């Protein structure tokens, strides 16, 4: 891209540059004030309308030309698509051709009652002449002709009379517009309502930016309260430019704080915000969690580097525990700090209590961590409960079939697995699990207890001949024969 | 692959003196070039980055020329930022009114994934005019259209914007190439995009993510040490035949294809020299190409199978179907709970929660609180923001007190109701509409009268969800086209929050004659559509002898949709 389409300025930019930026020269100006007034006189004749139209179409064409003047990324169309669409086509409009298509209007969003009383476009005459004048001047500017000061002054006088509707339309079309003339609150609001009625978020936001600059916060918000669509645009805009300080967004800012101590302090600060009771608890948890993580991290880092504890040597930490979720922290604590007394911040019991972790959740996490370490004794202890007579029994808040799944995913050996398969209550489920994980003993014993000779014979066909399972089946089969035929 | 790659790749750009291509990021640009050109979407954040670059250069006393090309249009807010940052004038701006990217013969994308969040979550209508312009463009190239149907507020506004643009410009009289148009807001049907996809193309998108019609297959698919990028469209003969198939049918198809290929190769054995020559020059290349594609898709299928088995896909689907049917909700909740507890995929957990909320008209306050707490414990408390977003959008909400009773009543009502209770008499075709407990959405839910659903010979669009559910979006389209309007669907539209419309163009009335153009129907999804929905529409098209062309703001799926709700990155 060696040449830059520097002339790509659309009229709107020119306008935004405000008067001071314009170089006002007379030499090249081929249309002067006199001629201008002569056209004004022509207007008084009936031809006025035609003149307006012809000039407007000239203006329009100029506008379009600027629009079309774009960087064209000329590339090959995608091979597979036979009918590709030319993207510039939309902006090419041929004037003067018959419009063959018109769809009716449908009512969209609740349209606000238009109170145009504040508008004093006194007469038809004025409206026409104003259009004529502005078109002319815009045309001059667009052609980048230098214009006489007076013309600019005239233009400024007239430009103010664009109605909210016209202004919004011009903004949508990327034409010259001016918002500075909407000074009374009523005018500003009319403009805003018109923008909302046009359903163009781009224009709504543009108007809101202007209102933000020209109205006090209190007044703007007071007016926006009753205008939901505009309000949402405003909030989104503030969010995007990073000015929005609504409740959750303030909390969100903690993500921008990198240093953990500063982040903790930031969260502490958040505690005083008026969150809903539920959310307040969560934010409190967030603060407590980070506070503890900082303590645990500092401690463990030191222990790990000093090589004091075996567990860190055997399983070096892969990442820091800072900013991890509660459950990950619990897992970490079950992994590295199992069996610590309740009093320490890093103990599983303490974390469980502090963050009100459910039995089910605690069990699952703990199970995962201990199984990972192949600490089958700990796994066993998790389920063992003693009743008042001192008998032990295995209990679980979640079905044992899920426990089996989790253990299996952690590569538990068959000897461990079958203990838990055996605890599955549903016989069919028990057998299918046992078959899935090849717990032969469980299957054989279950069939034996069910006295299902047929299934045993079938199963004998499935196991390896001469293996211990095979012998066991043989034994049971012969035993049962003896018993059935005494 | 990015949209730009599909229009002008690096080679083309280099031929036009582009020195180097960078991704716009928030970091200094290391380049000796004294001209920088930024091609961006009109996002305030991106413009801010550019401002930083320019201001850094200024501070450094470095002179460069800058140009920002906004695509598809510039926004006043972006220009305002340039002004505020004091670089307006130092930077020239332009617009590239790039609206439509044809992804395939029947898919056109606006490539605006941000549409969904901006409009449905933030309530920002910045893309409404863009959608209108896209329609206007299509209309000026393929119109005039004879009828426009639509449902949803955004559809209505997009239609209005388009209509205004038509009025502003002049139209050339031309032969119509497209008959009717259907506009639909994504939030009319949020359930469909949240369901697991099981049609081949959808599944590939769920697992490998198709970007701009292109997928990157990882080494375990290609069974080599590097991953490769593959274009997925109708040009790929193998893909074209399986893309719309239920995944369970794909293996059979592929193996049949492999056998055919073998036979074609085997023909060589009995050939004389001359025949061999023609074989090599005419057939061999095609066969080799097919061979390559076949092994690729077999590899992909295997890999997907492996991934899904690992994830206990069957159980997941079972839960999903129970939710859709409104059965065994307690079991579903405990399944979701465990999913959360085990810290399995965060997005999946969120997806199930949203499905639960959508189908049950919100969660009971007790469940909501407990599931939310567990979710935050498992995936991080900063997801408070995500929950607030989901609530705002209505994807995951708490039942309002007072509503509980009606839900219970309707639950009972549902049990009492027999299938006929939900039927709507619809002229020649009787549609079964069944209230499944999605209380605000009594769905066009075609009941599968028998349990067996032969996926080999699908009988309706439900096949895309294993026969469990017809996507509401597609069902609506079918019904409206059949009735030529919304008559008879009042009950349904009322439940869907209304905003339906049907308008006839001035040439609509005389187009009664079924010309070819009348058989082509444009469906525009505002807020994205899934590959499953496209498959369903293709099926419907085949049944009715219609060709659907799907225009969408972006191709979406459950993961993309939910990830757009996340706020948890700095």
Coordinates of N, CA and C in Angstrom, one line a residue, chain A residues 78-81, chain B residues 1-8 41 96 98-105 107-113 201 204-205 208-216 229-234 239 243 529 531 534 552-557 560:
Chain A
X78 N -13.2 -16.6 -2.8 CA -13.0 -17.9 -2.3 C -13.4 -19.0 -3.3
X79 N -12.5 -19.9 -3.5 CA -12.6 -20.8 -4.6 C -14.0 -21.5 -4.7
X80 N -14.5 -21.9 -3.6 CA -15.7 -22.8 -3.6 C -16.9 -22.0 -3.9
X81 N -16.9 -20.7 -3.7 CA -18.1 -20.0 -3.8 C -18.3 -19.4 -5.2
Chain B
X1 N -8.5 -19.5 10.8 CA -8.6 -18.6 9.6 C -9.5 -17.4 9.9
X2 N -9.1 -16.3 9.5 CA -9.9 -15.1 9.7 C -10.6 -14.7 8.4
X3 N -11.6 -13.9 8.5 CA -12.3 -13.5 7.3 C -11.4 -12.9 6.3
X4 N -10.4 -12.1 6.7 CA -9.4 -11.5 5.8 C -8.7 -12.5 5.0
X5 N -8.3 -13.6 5.7 CA -7.6 -14.7 5.0 C -8.4 -15.2 3.8
X6 N -9.7 -15.2 4.0 CA -10.5 -15.8 2.9 C -10.7 -14.8 1.7
X7 N -10.4 -13.5 2.0 CA -10.6 -12.5 0.9 C -9.2 -12.2 0.3
X8 N -8.3 -11.9 1.2 CA -7.0 -11.5 0.7 C -6.0 -12.2 1.6
X41 N -12.4 -4.0 13.6 CA -13.8 -3.9 13.8 C -13.9 -2.6 14.7
X96 N -14.6 0.1 5.4 CA -14.6 -1.0 4.4 C -16.0 -1.7 4.6
X98 N -17.7 -4.1 4.4 CA -17.6 -5.5 4.1 C -18.7 -6.1 5.0
X99 N -19.7 -6.6 4.4 CA -20.8 -7.2 5.2 C -20.9 -8.7 5.1
X100 N -20.8 -9.2 3.9 CA -21.2 -10.6 3.8 C -20.0 -11.5 3.4
X101 N -19.8 -12.5 4.1 CA -18.7 -13.5 3.8 C -19.4 -14.8 3.5
X102 N -19.4 -15.2 2.2 CA -20.0 -16.5 1.9 C -19.1 -17.7 2.4
X103 N -19.7 -18.4 3.3 CA -18.9 -19.5 3.8 C -19.1 -20.8 3.0
X104 N -20.2 -20.9 2.3 CA -20.5 -22.0 1.5 C -21.6 -21.7 0.6
X105 N -22.0 -22.6 -0.3 CA -23.1 -22.3 -1.2 C -24.4 -21.8 -0.6
X107 N -24.4 -20.7 3.0 CA -24.2 -20.0 4.2 C -23.5 -18.7 4.0
X108 N -24.1 -17.6 4.5 CA -23.4 -16.3 4.4 C -23.3 -15.8 5.8
X109 N -22.1 -15.4 6.2 CA -21.9 -14.9 7.5 C -21.4 -13.5 7.6
X110 N -21.9 -12.8 8.6 CA -21.5 -11.4 8.7 C -20.2 -11.4 9.6
X111 N -19.9 -12.5 10.1 CA -18.7 -12.6 10.9 C -18.6 -11.6 12.1
X112 N -19.8 -11.5 12.7 CA -19.9 -10.6 13.9 C -20.3 -11.3 15.1
X113 N -19.3 -12.1 15.7 CA -19.7 -12.9 16.8 C -20.1 -12.0 18.0
X201 N -21.3 -32.1 11.1 CA -20.6 -30.8 11.0 C -20.7 -30.0 12.4
X204 N -18.2 -31.6 14.8 CA -16.8 -31.1 14.5 C -16.7 -29.7 15.0
X205 N -17.7 -28.9 14.9 CA -17.6 -27.5 15.3 C -17.5 -27.5 16.9
X208 N -13.7 -29.3 17.5 CA -12.5 -28.7 17.0 C -12.7 -27.2 16.7
X209 N -13.9 -26.7 16.7 CA -14.2 -25.3 16.4 C -13.8 -25.0 14.9
X210 N -14.8 -24.8 14.1 CA -14.7 -24.4 12.8 C -14.6 -22.9 12.7
X211 N -13.5 -22.4 12.2 CA -13.4 -20.9 12.1 C -13.5 -20.5 10.6
X212 N -14.5 -19.7 10.3 CA -14.6 -19.2 9.0 C -14.6 -20.3 7.9
X213 N -15.3 -21.4 8.2 CA -15.3 -22.5 7.3 C -14.1 -23.3 7.2
X214 N -13.2 -23.2 8.1 CA -11.9 -23.9 8.1 C -11.7 -24.5 9.5
X215 N -11.2 -25.7 9.5 CA -11.0 -26.4 10.8 C -9.5 -26.8 10.8
X216 N -9.0 -26.8 12.0 CA -7.6 -27.3 12.2 C -7.7 -28.6 12.9
X229 N -4.8 -27.7 8.4 CA -6.0 -26.9 8.3 C -6.8 -27.4 7.1
X230 N -8.1 -27.6 7.2 CA -8.9 -28.1 6.2 C -10.1 -27.2 6.0
X231 N -10.4 -26.9 4.7 CA -11.6 -26.2 4.4 C -12.8 -27.2 4.4
X232 N -13.8 -26.8 5.2 CA -15.0 -27.7 5.2 C -16.1 -27.0 4.5
X233 N -16.4 -27.5 3.3 CA -17.5 -26.9 2.6 C -17.9 -28.0 1.5
X234 N -18.9 -27.5 0.7 CA -19.5 -28.5 -0.3 C -18.5 -29.0 -1.3
X239 N -17.0 -34.8 2.8 CA -17.6 -34.0 3.9 C -19.0 -33.6 3.5
X243 N -21.8 -34.3 6.2 CA -22.0 -33.1 7.2 C -23.3 -33.1 7.8
X529 N -26.3 -18.6 14.4 CA -27.0 -19.9 14.3 C -26.0 -21.0 14.3
X531 N -24.6 -25.0 13.3 CA -24.5 -25.9 12.2 C -25.7 -26.9 12.2
X534 N -28.6 -25.4 10.6 CA -28.4 -25.3 9.1 C -28.7 -26.7 8.5
X552 N -26.2 -15.4 8.6 CA -26.1 -15.3 10.1 C -25.1 -14.3 10.5
X553 N -25.3 -13.7 11.7 CA -24.3 -12.7 12.2 C -23.0 -13.5 12.5
X554 N -23.1 -14.8 12.8 CA -21.9 -15.6 13.0 C -22.4 -17.0 13.2
X555 N -21.5 -18.0 13.0 CA -21.8 -19.3 13.3 C -21.6 -19.5 14.8
X556 N -22.5 -20.0 15.5 CA -22.4 -20.1 16.9 C -22.5 -21.6 17.4
X557 N -22.2 -21.8 18.6 CA -22.5 -23.1 19.3 C -22.5 -22.8 20.8
X560 N -19.4 -21.1 22.3 CA -19.1 -19.7 21.9 C -20.1 -18.7 22.5

